[in-house]
Amino acid sequence: MMRRLVAGGLVALLLTGCATGSPNGSPQASSSDSAAVGYAPPILDASELESIRDARVFFAHRSVGAEIVEQGVPAVYEEFDLPPLAANEDEGVAFFDDWLEQTEDPMDKLESFPAILAGDFPDGSVDVAFMKLGYVDIVEETDVEALFEAYTAMMDDLSASYPTVTFLHVTVTPTRWQPENNAKIEEFNELVRQEYADRGRLIDLAGALSQCPDGTVDRHETEEGDSYSQICEAFTRDGGHLSPEGAATAAAELLSVVAANLVDR
């Protein structure tokens, strides 16, 4: 029988324990919501993971994305007793990744992604490509609608320029600090979900990482009453970056969506 595994089961195998205390910097004026809403963990099987081995995938990111690529993806393949993906090979199939430019202006990342594609894959020689904004890019003062409009315009331009490439879309991972920033991240993520979820091209990292191993969602409200999700304590090592369990959880979500979008290619 083909081996299948719900992503939450993978995490359970990796977890040695799930702490319940609040870390330093977690929101004080908020209330937890124990009801899981919206996100359903993916069900992976070995054939899906093997299909990615025959593709060319490109992921542009910063530090959290690097943790997914360097820690999470290998952990998922190891759990299935599969050899790791070829990474950043010059020729043939591989999982390519690169770091986006980081400044105080997230618009620079929206310029960095097309520039990397044009430089590294001028002929569009990848099957699937996507980028990830980070939690530092969306703060309390961010004009979320303007950022989202710029993001969709950039992606529409890329789709027109590279018609053979399947472009995926990634939600921004929240933190365990600064509730007002997380509320803005939630606002952006909802726009991304509304635009892309029904197309089957959404990698919902925020949904994956805010749903804890027991199935509850780490959900809160700001003092002003704005609702938001934060990353589960088990999935972060410092309130923002990923623990090994968090990296594996995020990788399972990412790999599942990538594999689903390779089916018809």
CSV table of C-alpha atoms in Angstrom, one decimal:
chain,number,residue,atom,x,y,z
A,1,MET,CA,0.0,0.0,0.0
A,2,MET,CA,1.2,3.5,-0.8
A,3,ARG,CA,2.4,5.3,2.2
A,4,ARG,CA,0.4,8.4,3.1
A,5,LEU,CA,0.8,10.8,5.9
A,6,VAL,CA,-1.2,13.8,7.1
A,7,ALA,CA,1.1,16.7,7.7
A,8,GLY,CA,0.1,16.9,11.3
A,9,GLY,CA,1.2,13.3,11.8
A,10,LEU,CA,4.6,14.2,10.5
A,11,VAL,CA,4.9,16.9,13.0
A,12,ALA,CA,3.7,14.6,15.8
A,13,LEU,CA,6.6,12.3,14.9
A,14,LEU,CA,9.1,15.2,15.1
A,15,LEU,CA,7.8,16.8,18.2
A,16,THR,CA,9.3,15.8,21.5
A,17,GLY,CA,6.9,18.0,23.4
A,18,CYS,CA,4.7,21.0,23.0
A,19,ALA,CA,5.2,23.8,25.5
A,20,THR,CA,2.1,25.6,26.7
A,21,GLY,CA,3.6,28.6,28.4
A,22,SER,CA,3.7,32.0,26.7
A,23,PRO,CA,7.2,33.1,25.5
A,24,ASN,CA,8.6,36.5,26.1
A,25,GLY,CA,7.1,39.1,23.7
A,26,SER,CA,3.8,37.2,23.1
A,27,PRO,CA,0.7,39.5,23.1
A,28,GLN,CA,-0.7,40.4,26.5
A,29,ALA,CA,-3.9,42.1,25.5
A,30,SER,CA,-5.4,39.2,23.5
A,31,SER,CA,-7.5,36.2,23.9
A,32,SER,CA,-7.0,32.7,22.6
A,33,ASP,CA,-9.4,30.9,20.3
A,34,SER,CA,-9.4,27.1,20.7
A,35,ALA,CA,-11.5,26.4,17.6
A,36,ALA,CA,-9.6,25.4,14.5
A,37,VAL,CA,-10.9,27.4,11.5
A,38,GLY,CA,-10.2,27.2,7.8
A,39,TYR,CA,-6.9,25.4,7.4
A,40,ALA,CA,-6.8,21.7,6.6
A,41,PRO,CA,-3.4,20.0,6.8
A,42,PRO,CA,-2.3,18.4,3.5
A,43,ILE,CA,-2.1,14.6,3.1
A,44,LEU,CA,1.2,13.7,1.5
A,45,ASP,CA,2.2,10.5,-0.2
A,46,ALA,CA,5.6,9.3,-1.6
A,47,SER,CA,4.4,9.6,-5.2
A,48,GLU,CA,3.7,13.3,-4.8
A,49,LEU,CA,7.1,13.9,-3.3
A,50,GLU,CA,8.7,11.9,-6.1
A,51,SER,CA,6.9,14.0,-8.7
A,52,ILE,CA,8.7,17.1,-7.5
A,53,ARG,CA,12.0,15.3,-8.2
A,54,ASP,CA,11.2,15.4,-11.9
A,55,ALA,CA,10.5,19.2,-12.0
A,56,ARG,CA,12.3,22.5,-11.8
A,57,VAL,CA,11.0,24.6,-8.9
A,58,PHE,CA,12.1,28.0,-7.8
A,59,PHE,CA,11.4,29.7,-4.5
A,60,ALA,CA,12.6,33.2,-3.6
A,61,HIS,CA,12.7,34.1,0.1
A,62,ARG,CA,14.6,35.3,3.2
A,63,SER,CA,15.5,33.6,6.4
A,64,VAL,CA,12.2,31.8,7.2
A,65,GLY,CA,12.0,30.5,3.7
A,66,ALA,CA,15.6,29.3,4.0
A,67,GLU,CA,14.6,27.3,7.1
A,68,ILE,CA,11.8,25.6,5.1
A,69,VAL,CA,14.2,24.7,2.3
A,70,GLU,CA,17.2,23.7,4.3
A,71,GLN,CA,15.5,22.0,7.3
A,72,GLY,CA,11.8,21.3,6.5
A,73,VAL,CA,12.0,19.9,3.0
A,74,PRO,CA,14.8,17.4,3.9
A,75,ALA,CA,12.8,16.4,7.0
A,76,VAL,CA,9.7,15.5,5.0
A,77,TYR,CA,11.6,13.4,2.5
A,78,GLU,CA,13.5,11.7,5.3
A,79,GLU,CA,10.2,10.8,7.0
A,80,PHE,CA,9.2,9.0,3.8
A,81,ASP,CA,12.6,7.3,3.5
A,82,LEU,CA,13.3,9.2,0.3
A,83,PRO,CA,16.6,10.7,-0.8
A,84,PRO,CA,16.7,14.5,-0.7
A,85,LEU,CA,15.9,16.7,-3.6
A,86,ALA,CA,18.7,18.0,-5.8
A,87,ALA,CA,19.2,21.6,-4.9
A,88,ASN,CA,20.4,24.5,-7.1
A,89,GLU,CA,21.8,22.2,-9.8
A,90,ASP,CA,23.1,23.9,-12.9
A,91,GLU,CA,21.4,21.5,-15.2
A,92,GLY,CA,18.5,19.2,-15.1
A,93,VAL,CA,15.8,19.1,-12.5
A,94,ALA,CA,16.2,20.6,-9.1
A,95,PHE,CA,14.6,22.7,-6.3
A,96,PHE,CA,16.2,26.1,-6.8
A,97,ASP,CA,16.1,28.8,-4.2
A,98,ASP,CA,17.5,32.3,-3.7
A,99,TRP,CA,17.4,35.2,-1.3
A,100,LEU,CA,15.3,38.2,-2.1
A,101,GLU,CA,16.7,41.7,-1.5
A,102,GLN,CA,15.8,43.0,2.0
A,103,THR,CA,15.3,46.7,2.8
A,104,GLU,CA,12.7,48.5,4.9
A,105,ASP,CA,10.5,48.8,1.8
A,106,PRO,CA,8.7,45.5,0.8
A,107,MET,CA,8.3,46.9,-2.7
A,108,ASP,CA,12.0,46.1,-3.2
A,109,LYS,CA,11.2,42.4,-2.8
A,110,LEU,CA,8.5,42.8,-5.5
A,111,GLU,CA,11.3,44.1,-7.8
A,112,SER,CA,13.9,41.6,-6.7
A,113,PHE,CA,11.8,38.5,-7.6
A,114,PRO,CA,11.3,39.4,-11.3
A,115,ALA,CA,15.0,40.4,-11.5
A,116,ILE,CA,16.2,37.1,-10.1
A,117,LEU,CA,13.9,35.2,-12.6
A,118,ALA,CA,15.1,37.3,-15.5
A,119,GLY,CA,18.8,36.7,-14.5
A,120,ASP,CA,18.7,33.0,-13.6
A,121,PHE,CA,15.9,31.8,-15.9
A,122,PRO,CA,15.6,34.2,-18.8
A,123,ASP,CA,14.0,31.5,-21.0
A,124,GLY,CA,11.4,30.6,-18.3
A,125,SER,CA,13.1,27.3,-17.7
A,126,VAL,CA,11.3,26.4,-14.5
A,127,ASP,CA,8.0,24.6,-14.0
A,128,VAL,CA,6.8,26.3,-10.8
A,129,ALA,CA,8.0,29.6,-9.2
A,130,PHE,CA,6.9,31.6,-6.1
A,131,MET,CA,8.2,34.1,-3.6
A,132,LYS,CA,7.5,34.8,0.1
A,133,LEU,CA,7.2,38.1,1.8
A,134,GLY,CA,8.3,38.1,5.5
A,135,TYR,CA,6.8,39.3,8.7
A,136,VAL,CA,9.3,42.3,8.7
A,137,ASP,CA,7.6,43.5,5.5
A,138,ILE,CA,4.2,44.1,6.9
A,139,VAL,CA,3.9,46.3,10.0
A,140,GLU,CA,1.2,48.4,11.7
A,141,GLU,CA,1.8,51.3,9.3
A,142,THR,CA,1.7,49.2,6.1
A,143,ASP,CA,-0.8,50.2,3.4
A,144,VAL,CA,-1.9,46.6,2.9
A,145,GLU,CA,-4.2,47.2,0.0
A,146,ALA,CA,-1.4,49.1,-1.9
A,147,LEU,CA,1.1,46.3,-1.2
A,148,PHE,CA,-1.4,43.7,-2.4
A,149,GLU,CA,-2.2,45.6,-5.5
A,150,ALA,CA,1.5,45.9,-6.3
A,151,TYR,CA,2.0,42.2,-5.6
A,152,THR,CA,-0.9,41.1,-7.9
A,153,ALA,CA,0.3,43.4,-10.7
A,154,MET,CA,3.8,42.0,-10.4
A,155,MET,CA,2.5,38.4,-10.6
A,156,ASP,CA,0.2,39.2,-13.5
A,157,ASP,CA,3.2,40.7,-15.4
A,158,LEU,CA,5.3,37.6,-14.7
A,159,SER,CA,2.5,35.3,-15.8
A,160,ALA,CA,2.3,37.2,-19.1
A,161,SER,CA,6.1,37.2,-19.5
A,162,TYR,CA,6.5,33.5,-18.6
A,163,PRO,CA,3.4,31.7,-19.9
A,164,THR,CA,4.8,28.3,-19.4
A,165,VAL,CA,5.6,28.8,-15.7
A,166,THR,CA,3.1,28.1,-13.0
A,167,PHE,CA,3.3,30.9,-10.4
A,168,LEU,CA,2.2,30.0,-6.8
A,169,HIS,CA,1.3,32.4,-4.0
A,170,VAL,CA,2.4,32.3,-0.4
A,171,THR,CA,0.8,33.8,2.8
A,172,VAL,CA,3.1,35.7,5.2
A,173,THR,CA,4.0,33.8,8.3
A,174,PRO,CA,3.0,35.6,11.5
A,175,THR,CA,5.0,36.0,14.7
A,176,ARG,CA,4.3,35.7,18.5
A,177,TRP,CA,4.9,39.4,19.1
A,178,GLN,CA,3.5,42.8,18.1
A,179,PRO,CA,-0.2,42.1,17.8
A,180,GLU,CA,-0.8,45.1,15.6
A,181,ASN,CA,1.7,43.9,13.0
A,182,ASN,CA,0.1,40.5,13.1
A,183,ALA,CA,-3.3,42.0,12.4
A,184,LYS,CA,-1.9,43.7,9.3
A,185,ILE,CA,-0.3,40.4,8.2
A,186,GLU,CA,-3.7,38.8,8.7
A,187,GLU,CA,-5.3,41.5,6.5
A,188,PHE,CA,-2.8,40.9,3.7
A,189,ASN,CA,-3.1,37.1,4.0
A,190,GLU,CA,-6.9,37.3,3.7
A,191,LEU,CA,-6.5,39.2,0.4
A,192,VAL,CA,-4.1,36.6,-0.9
A,193,ARG,CA,-6.5,33.8,0.1
A,194,GLN,CA,-9.5,35.5,-1.5
A,195,GLU,CA,-7.6,36.0,-4.7
A,196,TYR,CA,-5.8,32.7,-5.1
A,197,ALA,CA,-7.2,29.9,-2.9
A,198,ASP,CA,-9.9,28.9,-5.4
A,199,ARG,CA,-7.3,28.6,-8.1
A,200,GLY,CA,-5.4,25.8,-6.2
A,201,ARG,CA,-2.2,27.9,-6.2
A,202,LEU,CA,-2.1,29.0,-2.6
A,203,ILE,CA,0.7,27.9,-0.2
A,204,ASP,CA,-0.9,28.9,3.1
A,205,LEU,CA,2.1,28.9,5.4
A,206,ALA,CA,0.3,31.2,7.8
A,207,GLY,CA,-2.6,28.8,8.1
A,208,ALA,CA,-0.3,25.8,8.6
A,209,LEU,CA,1.9,27.5,11.2
A,210,SER,CA,-1.0,29.0,13.3
A,211,GLN,CA,-2.8,25.6,13.6
A,212,CYS,CA,-1.1,23.9,16.5
A,213,PRO,CA,-0.3,20.2,16.8
A,214,ASP,CA,-3.5,19.6,18.9
A,215,GLY,CA,-5.6,21.1,16.1
A,216,THR,CA,-6.4,24.4,17.7
A,217,VAL,CA,-5.7,27.7,16.1
A,218,ASP,CA,-3.5,30.3,18.0
A,219,ARG,CA,-5.9,33.2,17.5
A,220,HIS,CA,-6.1,36.5,19.3
A,221,GLU,CA,-7.4,40.0,19.1
A,222,THR,CA,-5.6,43.3,19.4
A,223,GLU,CA,-6.7,45.9,22.0
A,224,GLU,CA,-8.6,47.6,19.2
A,225,GLY,CA,-10.5,44.3,18.5
A,226,ASP,CA,-8.8,43.3,15.3
A,227,SER,CA,-8.5,39.5,15.0
A,228,TYR,CA,-5.3,37.8,14.0
A,229,SER,CA,-3.5,34.4,14.1
A,230,GLN,CA,0.0,34.0,15.5
A,231,ILE,CA,2.5,31.2,14.9
A,232,CYS,CA,2.1,28.3,17.4
A,233,GLU,CA,4.8,28.1,20.1
A,234,ALA,CA,5.8,24.6,19.0
A,235,PHE,CA,6.6,25.9,15.6
A,236,THR,CA,9.0,28.7,16.4
A,237,ARG,CA,12.4,29.0,18.1
A,238,ASP,CA,12.3,32.7,18.8
A,239,GLY,CA,8.8,34.0,18.2
A,240,GLY,CA,9.3,34.5,14.4
A,241,HIS,CA,11.8,32.0,12.9
A,242,LEU,CA,11.0,28.4,12.7
A,243,SER,CA,11.8,25.4,14.9
A,244,PRO,CA,12.5,22.1,13.2
A,245,GLU,CA,8.8,21.2,13.7
A,246,GLY,CA,7.7,24.5,12.2
A,247,ALA,CA,10.0,24.1,9.2
A,248,ALA,CA,8.6,20.5,8.6
A,249,THR,CA,5.0,21.7,8.9
A,250,ALA,CA,5.6,24.6,6.5
A,251,ALA,CA,7.5,22.3,4.1
A,252,ALA,CA,4.6,19.8,4.0
A,253,GLU,CA,2.2,22.5,3.0
A,254,LEU,CA,4.6,23.9,0.4
A,255,LEU,CA,5.4,20.5,-1.1
A,256,SER,CA,1.8,19.4,-1.3
A,257,VAL,CA,0.8,22.5,-3.3
A,258,VAL,CA,3.8,22.3,-5.6
A,259,ALA,CA,3.0,18.6,-6.3
A,260,ALA,CA,-0.6,19.4,-7.0
A,261,ASN,CA,0.4,22.0,-9.6
A,262,LEU,CA,2.7,19.6,-11.4
A,263,VAL,CA,0.0,17.0,-12.2
A,264,ASP,CA,-1.2,18.5,-15.5
A,265,ARG,CA,2.2,19.6,-16.7
